[in-house]
Coordinates of N, CA and C and ligand atoms in Angstrom, one line a residue:
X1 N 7.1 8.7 -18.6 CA 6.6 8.0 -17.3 C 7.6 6.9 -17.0
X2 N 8.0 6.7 -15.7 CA 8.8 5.9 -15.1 C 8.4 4.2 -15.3
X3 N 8.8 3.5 -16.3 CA 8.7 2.1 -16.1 C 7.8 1.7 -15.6
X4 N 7.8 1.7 -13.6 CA 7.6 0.9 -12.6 C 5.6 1.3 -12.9
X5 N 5.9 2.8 -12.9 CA 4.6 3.9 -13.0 C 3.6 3.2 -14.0
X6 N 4.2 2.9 -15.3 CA 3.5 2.1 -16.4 C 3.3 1.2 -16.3
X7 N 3.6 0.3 -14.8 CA 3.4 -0.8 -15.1 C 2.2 -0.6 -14.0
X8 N 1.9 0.3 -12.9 CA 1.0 0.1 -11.9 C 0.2 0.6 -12.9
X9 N 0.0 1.5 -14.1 CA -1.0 2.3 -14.2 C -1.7 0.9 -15.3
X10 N -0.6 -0.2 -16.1 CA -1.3 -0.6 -16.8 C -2.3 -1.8 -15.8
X11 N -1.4 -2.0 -14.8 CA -2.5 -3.1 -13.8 C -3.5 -2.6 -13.5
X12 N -3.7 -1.4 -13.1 CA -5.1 -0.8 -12.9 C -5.7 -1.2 -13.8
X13 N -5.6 -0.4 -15.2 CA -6.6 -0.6 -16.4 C -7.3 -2.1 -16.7
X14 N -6.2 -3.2 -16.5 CA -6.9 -4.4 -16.3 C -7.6 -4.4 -14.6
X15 N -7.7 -4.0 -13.8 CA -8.4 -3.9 -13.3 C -9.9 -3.3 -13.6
X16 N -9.9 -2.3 -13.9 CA -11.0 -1.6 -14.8 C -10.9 -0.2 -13.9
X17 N -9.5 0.1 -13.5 CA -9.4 1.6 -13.1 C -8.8 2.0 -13.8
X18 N -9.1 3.7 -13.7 CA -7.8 4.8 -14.4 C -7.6 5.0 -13.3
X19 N -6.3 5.6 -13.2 CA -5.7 6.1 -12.3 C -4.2 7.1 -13.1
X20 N -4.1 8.4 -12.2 CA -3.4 9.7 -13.2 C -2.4 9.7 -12.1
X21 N -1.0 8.5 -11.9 CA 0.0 9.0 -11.1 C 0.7 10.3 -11.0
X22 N 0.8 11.2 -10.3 CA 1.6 12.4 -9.8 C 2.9 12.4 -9.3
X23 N 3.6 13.0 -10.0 CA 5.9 12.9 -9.6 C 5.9 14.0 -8.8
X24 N 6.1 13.7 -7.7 CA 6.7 14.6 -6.9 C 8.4 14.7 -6.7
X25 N 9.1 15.5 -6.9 CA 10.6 15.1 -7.2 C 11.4 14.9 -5.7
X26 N 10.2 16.3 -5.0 CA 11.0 15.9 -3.8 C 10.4 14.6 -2.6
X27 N 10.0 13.6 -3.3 CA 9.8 12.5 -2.6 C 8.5 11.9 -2.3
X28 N 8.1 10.6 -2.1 CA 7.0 10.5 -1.7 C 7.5 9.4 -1.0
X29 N 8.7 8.8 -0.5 CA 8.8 7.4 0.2 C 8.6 6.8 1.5
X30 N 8.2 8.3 2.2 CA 7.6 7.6 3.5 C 6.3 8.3 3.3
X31 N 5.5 7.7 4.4 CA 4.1 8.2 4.2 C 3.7 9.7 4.6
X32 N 4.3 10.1 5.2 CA 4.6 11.6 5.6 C 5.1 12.3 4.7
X33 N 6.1 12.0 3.8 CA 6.4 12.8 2.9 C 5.7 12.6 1.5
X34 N 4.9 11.5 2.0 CA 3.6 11.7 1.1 C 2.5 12.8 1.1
X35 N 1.9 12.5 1.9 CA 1.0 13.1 2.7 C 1.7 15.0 2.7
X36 N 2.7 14.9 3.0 CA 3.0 16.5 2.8 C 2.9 17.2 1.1
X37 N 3.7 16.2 0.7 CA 3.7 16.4 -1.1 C 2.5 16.1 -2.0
X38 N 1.7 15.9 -1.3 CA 0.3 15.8 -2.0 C -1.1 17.0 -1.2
X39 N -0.7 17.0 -0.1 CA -1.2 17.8 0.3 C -2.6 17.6 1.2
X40 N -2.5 16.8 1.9 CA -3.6 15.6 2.2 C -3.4 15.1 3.6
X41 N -4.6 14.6 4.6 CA -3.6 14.1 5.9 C -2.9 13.2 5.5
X42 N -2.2 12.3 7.0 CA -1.3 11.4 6.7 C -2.6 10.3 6.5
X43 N -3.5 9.9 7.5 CA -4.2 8.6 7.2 C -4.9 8.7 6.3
X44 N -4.7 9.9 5.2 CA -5.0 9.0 3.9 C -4.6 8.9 2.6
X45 N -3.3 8.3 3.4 CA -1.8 7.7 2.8 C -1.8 6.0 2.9
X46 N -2.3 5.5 1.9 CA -1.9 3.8 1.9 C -0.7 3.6 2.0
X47 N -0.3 3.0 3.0 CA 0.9 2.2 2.7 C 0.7 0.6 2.9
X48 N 1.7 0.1 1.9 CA 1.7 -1.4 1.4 C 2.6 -1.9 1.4
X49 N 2.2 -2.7 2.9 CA 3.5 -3.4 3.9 C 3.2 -5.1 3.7
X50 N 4.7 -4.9 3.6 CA 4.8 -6.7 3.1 C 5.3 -7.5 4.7
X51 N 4.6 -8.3 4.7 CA 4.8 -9.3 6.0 C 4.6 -11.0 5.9
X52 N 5.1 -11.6 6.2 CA 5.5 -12.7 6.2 C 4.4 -13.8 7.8
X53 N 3.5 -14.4 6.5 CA 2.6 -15.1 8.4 C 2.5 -16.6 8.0
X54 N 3.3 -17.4 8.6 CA 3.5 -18.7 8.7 C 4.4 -19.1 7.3
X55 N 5.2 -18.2 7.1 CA 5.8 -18.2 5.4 C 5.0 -17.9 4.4
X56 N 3.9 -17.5 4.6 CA 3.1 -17.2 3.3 C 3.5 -15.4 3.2
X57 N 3.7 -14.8 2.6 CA 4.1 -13.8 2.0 C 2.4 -12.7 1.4
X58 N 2.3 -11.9 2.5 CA 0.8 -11.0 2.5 C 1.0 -9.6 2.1
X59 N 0.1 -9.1 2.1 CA -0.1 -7.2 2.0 C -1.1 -6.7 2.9
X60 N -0.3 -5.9 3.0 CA -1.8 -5.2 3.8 C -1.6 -3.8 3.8
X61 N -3.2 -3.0 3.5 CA -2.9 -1.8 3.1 C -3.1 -1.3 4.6
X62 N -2.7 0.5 5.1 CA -2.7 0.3 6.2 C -2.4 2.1 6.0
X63 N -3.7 2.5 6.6 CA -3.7 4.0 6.7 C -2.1 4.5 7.4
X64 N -1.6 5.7 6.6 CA -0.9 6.3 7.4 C -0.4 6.9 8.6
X65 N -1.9 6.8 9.0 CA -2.0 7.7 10.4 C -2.2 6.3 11.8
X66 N -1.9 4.8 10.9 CA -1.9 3.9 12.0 C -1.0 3.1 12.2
X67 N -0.4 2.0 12.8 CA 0.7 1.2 12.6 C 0.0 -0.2 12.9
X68 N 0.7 -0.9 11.9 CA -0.2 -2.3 12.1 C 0.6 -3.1 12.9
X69 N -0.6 -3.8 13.6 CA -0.3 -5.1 14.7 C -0.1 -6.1 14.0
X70 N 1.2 -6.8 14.3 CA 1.2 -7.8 13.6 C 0.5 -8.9 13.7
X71 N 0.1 -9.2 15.6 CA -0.7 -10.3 16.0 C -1.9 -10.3 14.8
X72 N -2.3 -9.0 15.0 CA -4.1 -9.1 14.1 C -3.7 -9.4 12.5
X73 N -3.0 -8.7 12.2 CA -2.6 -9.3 10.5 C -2.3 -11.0 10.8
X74 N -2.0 -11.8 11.8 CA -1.5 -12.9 11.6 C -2.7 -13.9 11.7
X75 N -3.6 -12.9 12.6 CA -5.2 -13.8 12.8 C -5.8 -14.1 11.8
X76 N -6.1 -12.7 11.0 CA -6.8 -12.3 10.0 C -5.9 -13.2 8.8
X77 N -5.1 -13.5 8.7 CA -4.4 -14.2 7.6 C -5.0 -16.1 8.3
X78 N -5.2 -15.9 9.0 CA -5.5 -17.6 10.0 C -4.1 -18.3 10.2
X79 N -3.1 -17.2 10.5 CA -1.8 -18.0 10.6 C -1.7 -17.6 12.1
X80 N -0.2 -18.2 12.8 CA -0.1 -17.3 14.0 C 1.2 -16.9 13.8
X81 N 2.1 -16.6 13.6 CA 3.7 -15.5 13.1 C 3.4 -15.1 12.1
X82 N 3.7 -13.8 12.7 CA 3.9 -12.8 11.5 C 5.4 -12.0 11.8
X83 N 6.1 -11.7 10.5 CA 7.4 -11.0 10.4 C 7.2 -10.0 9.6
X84 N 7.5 -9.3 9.7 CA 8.9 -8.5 8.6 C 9.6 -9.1 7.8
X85 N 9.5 -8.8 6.2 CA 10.4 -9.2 5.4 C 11.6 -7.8 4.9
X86 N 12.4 -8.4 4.8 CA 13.4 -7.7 4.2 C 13.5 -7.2 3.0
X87 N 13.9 -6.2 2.6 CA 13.8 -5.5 0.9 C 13.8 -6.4 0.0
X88 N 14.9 -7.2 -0.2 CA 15.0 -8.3 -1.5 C 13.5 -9.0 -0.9
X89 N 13.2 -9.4 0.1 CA 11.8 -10.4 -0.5 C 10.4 -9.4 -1.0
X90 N 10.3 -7.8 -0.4 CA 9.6 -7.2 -0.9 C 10.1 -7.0 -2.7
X91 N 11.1 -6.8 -2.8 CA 11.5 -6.4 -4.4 C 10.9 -8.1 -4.8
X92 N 11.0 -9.0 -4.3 CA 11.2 -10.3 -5.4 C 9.3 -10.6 -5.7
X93 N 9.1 -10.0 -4.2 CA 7.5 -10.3 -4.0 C 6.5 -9.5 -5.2
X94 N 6.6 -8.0 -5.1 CA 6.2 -7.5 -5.5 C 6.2 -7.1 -7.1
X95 N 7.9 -7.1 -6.9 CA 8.6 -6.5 -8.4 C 8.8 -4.9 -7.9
X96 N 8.8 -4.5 -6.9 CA 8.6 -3.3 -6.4 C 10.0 -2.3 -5.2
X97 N 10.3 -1.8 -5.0 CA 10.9 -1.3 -3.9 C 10.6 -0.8 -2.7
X98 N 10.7 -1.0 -1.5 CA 10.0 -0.4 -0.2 C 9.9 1.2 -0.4
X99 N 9.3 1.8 -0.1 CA 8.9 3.2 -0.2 C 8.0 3.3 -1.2
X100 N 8.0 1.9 -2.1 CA 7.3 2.7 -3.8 C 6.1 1.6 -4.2
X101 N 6.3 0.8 -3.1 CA 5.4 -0.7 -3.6 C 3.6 0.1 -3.3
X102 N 3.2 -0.2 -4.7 CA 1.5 -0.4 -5.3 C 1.1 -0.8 -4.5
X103 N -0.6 -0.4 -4.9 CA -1.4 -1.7 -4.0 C -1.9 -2.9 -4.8
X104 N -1.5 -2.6 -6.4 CA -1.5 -3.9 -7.0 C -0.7 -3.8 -8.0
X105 N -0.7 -5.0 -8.7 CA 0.2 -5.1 -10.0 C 1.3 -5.8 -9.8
X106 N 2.0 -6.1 -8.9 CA 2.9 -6.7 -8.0 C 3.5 -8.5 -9.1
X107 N 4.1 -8.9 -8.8 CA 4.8 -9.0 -9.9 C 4.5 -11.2 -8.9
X108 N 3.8 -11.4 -7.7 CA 2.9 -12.9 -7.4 C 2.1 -12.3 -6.9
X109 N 1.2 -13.4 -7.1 CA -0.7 -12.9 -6.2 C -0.3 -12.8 -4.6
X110 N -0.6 -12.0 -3.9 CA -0.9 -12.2 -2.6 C -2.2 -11.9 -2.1
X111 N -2.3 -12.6 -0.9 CA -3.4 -12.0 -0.3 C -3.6 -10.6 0.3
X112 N -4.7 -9.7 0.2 CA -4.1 -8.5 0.9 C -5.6 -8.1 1.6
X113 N -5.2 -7.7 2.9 CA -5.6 -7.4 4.3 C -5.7 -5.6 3.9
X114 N -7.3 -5.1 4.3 CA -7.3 -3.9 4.2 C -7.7 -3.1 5.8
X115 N -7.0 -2.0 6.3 CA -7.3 -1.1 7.1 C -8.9 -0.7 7.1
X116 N -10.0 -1.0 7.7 CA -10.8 0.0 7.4 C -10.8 1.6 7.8
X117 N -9.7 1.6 8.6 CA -9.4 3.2 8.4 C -9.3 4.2 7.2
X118 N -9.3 3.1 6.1 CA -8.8 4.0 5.3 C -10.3 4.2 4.4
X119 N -11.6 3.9 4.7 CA -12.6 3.8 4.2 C -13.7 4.8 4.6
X120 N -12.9 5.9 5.6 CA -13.8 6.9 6.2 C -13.3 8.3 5.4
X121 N -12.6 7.9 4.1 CA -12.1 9.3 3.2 C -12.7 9.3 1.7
X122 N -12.8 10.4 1.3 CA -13.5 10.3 0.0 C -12.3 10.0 -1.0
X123 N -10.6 10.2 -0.6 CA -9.7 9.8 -1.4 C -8.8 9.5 -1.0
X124 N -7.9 8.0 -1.0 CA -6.6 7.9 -0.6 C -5.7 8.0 -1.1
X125 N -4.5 7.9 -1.1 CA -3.4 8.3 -2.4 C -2.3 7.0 -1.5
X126 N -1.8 6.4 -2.2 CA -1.1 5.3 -3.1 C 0.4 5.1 -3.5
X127 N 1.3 4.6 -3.5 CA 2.8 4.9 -3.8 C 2.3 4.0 -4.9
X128 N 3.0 4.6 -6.3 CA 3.1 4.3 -7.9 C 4.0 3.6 -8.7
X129 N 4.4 3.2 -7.2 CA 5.7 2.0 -7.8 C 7.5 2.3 -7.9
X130 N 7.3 4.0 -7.3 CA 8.7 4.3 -7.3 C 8.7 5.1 -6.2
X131 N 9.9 6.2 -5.6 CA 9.9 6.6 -4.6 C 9.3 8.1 -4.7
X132 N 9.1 8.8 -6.0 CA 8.4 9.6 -6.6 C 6.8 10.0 -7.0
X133 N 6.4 8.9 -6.9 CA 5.2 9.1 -7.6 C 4.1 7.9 -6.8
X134 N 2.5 8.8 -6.8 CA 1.6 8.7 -6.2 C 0.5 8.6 -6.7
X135 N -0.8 8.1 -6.6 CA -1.9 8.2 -7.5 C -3.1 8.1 -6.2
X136 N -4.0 8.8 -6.0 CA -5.4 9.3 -5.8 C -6.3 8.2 -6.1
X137 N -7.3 7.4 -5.6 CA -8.2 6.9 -6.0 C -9.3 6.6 -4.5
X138 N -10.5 6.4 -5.1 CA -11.8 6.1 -3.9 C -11.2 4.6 -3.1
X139 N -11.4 5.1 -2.4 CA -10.5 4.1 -1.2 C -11.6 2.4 -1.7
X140 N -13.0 2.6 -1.9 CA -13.9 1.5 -2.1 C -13.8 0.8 -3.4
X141 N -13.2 2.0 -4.2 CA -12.5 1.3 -5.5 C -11.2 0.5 -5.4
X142 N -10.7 0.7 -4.9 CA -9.2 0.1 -4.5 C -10.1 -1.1 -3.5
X143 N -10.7 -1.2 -2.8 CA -11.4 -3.0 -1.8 C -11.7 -3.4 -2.7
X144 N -12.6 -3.1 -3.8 CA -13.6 -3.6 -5.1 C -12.3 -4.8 -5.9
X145 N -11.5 -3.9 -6.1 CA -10.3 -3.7 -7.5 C -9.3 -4.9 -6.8
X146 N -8.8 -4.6 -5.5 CA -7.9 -5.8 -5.3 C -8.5 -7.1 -4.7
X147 N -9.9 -6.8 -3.9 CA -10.2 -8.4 -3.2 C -9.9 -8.1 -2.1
X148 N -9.3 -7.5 -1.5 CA -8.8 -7.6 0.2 C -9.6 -7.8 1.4
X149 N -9.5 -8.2 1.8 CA -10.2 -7.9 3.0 C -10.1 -7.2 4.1
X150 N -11.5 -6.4 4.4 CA -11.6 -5.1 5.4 C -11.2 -5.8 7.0
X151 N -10.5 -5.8 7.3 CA -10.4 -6.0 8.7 C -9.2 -5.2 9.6
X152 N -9.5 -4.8 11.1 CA -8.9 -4.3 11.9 C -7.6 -4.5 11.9
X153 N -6.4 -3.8 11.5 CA -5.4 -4.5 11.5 C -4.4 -3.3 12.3
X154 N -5.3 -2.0 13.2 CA -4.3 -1.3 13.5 C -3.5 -1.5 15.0
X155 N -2.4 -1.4 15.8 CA -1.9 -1.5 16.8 C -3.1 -0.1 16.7
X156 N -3.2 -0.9 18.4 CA -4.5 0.1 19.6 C -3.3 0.8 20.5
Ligands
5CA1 N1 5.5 5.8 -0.8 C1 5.1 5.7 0.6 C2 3.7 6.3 0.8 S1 2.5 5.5 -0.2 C3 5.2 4.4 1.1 O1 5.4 3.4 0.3 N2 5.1 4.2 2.4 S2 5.0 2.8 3.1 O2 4.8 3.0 4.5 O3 4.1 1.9 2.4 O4 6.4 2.1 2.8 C4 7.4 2.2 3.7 C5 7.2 1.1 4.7 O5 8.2 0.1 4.4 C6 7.5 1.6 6.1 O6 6.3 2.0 6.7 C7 8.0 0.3 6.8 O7 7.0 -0.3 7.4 C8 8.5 -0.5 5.6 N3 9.9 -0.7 5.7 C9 10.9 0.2 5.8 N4 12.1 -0.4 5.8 C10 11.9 -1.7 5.7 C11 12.7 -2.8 5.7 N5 14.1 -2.7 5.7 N6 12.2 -4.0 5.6 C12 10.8 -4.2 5.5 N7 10.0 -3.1 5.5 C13 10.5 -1.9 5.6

């Protein structure tokens, strides 16, 4: 198992999840080539986008099948700018690489903002910390497990 993979699977277990990551060789780094290589729609493909709101450094998980607003992520954080951060601040944030960043385990606490899009599926699947590999779990287990909060966060 890949390093990165050991390290999300051992953050789960302190969380009080299992979770059985899956290597796909030929890719899982955008959410589409998730969602193909697993075999699943796209929205229910977490992805975990790092954004920047008043300099505080966030997450927010965020169905596949939607694109988030930054305004509403900026509300919902009680800030008002939100950015885009660059790879090195996702790598330094997380401990992670864009395409492959968890929804936890992450290497500082952030706060993290959930889609409830992604709470109308009986399973979502996850990037595992590399650009390969993915993990499956109850979307309600993943709210429970990180703390996030459910709120709207998709561009309409
Ligand atoms: N492994 C897949 C499915 S779980 C995955 O991680 N998808 S993702 O959507 O969460 O990660 C890719 C996301 O990173 C893109 O949606 C995009 O929003 C973001 N991204 C891509 N390039 C950059 C960049 N240069 N800076 C910041 N964010 C970026």
């Amino acid at each position: 198992m890949h390093a990165n993979v050991q390290r999300v699977v051992d953050a789960a277990a302190a969380l009080g999840l299992e979770v059985s990551p899956r290597t796909f060789p030929d890719g899982t780094r955008t959410a589409q080539e998730a969602a193909d290589a697993v075999g699943v729609e796209l929205g229910q493909i977490v992805k975990s986008l790092i954004f920047g709101v008043d300099g505080e450094i966030v997450l927010a998980y965020v169905s596949g099948a939607n694109q988030l607003d930054e305004t509403k992520l900026a509300e919902a954080a009680g800030g008002v700018m939100c950015q885009r951060v660059d790879a090195d601040v996702v790598r330094s944030a997380t401990g992670f690489p864009i395409g492959g960043v968890p929804p936890f385990g992450h290497a500082t606490p952030l706060r993290i903002f959930i889609d409830p899009d992604l709470l109308q599926y009986h399973e979502v699947w996850a990037a595992a910390g590399t650009w390969h590999d993915v993990f499956g779990i109850e979307p309600h287990k993943l709210v429970e497990a990180s703390g996030g909060a459910v709120i709207d966060l998709k561009r309409s």
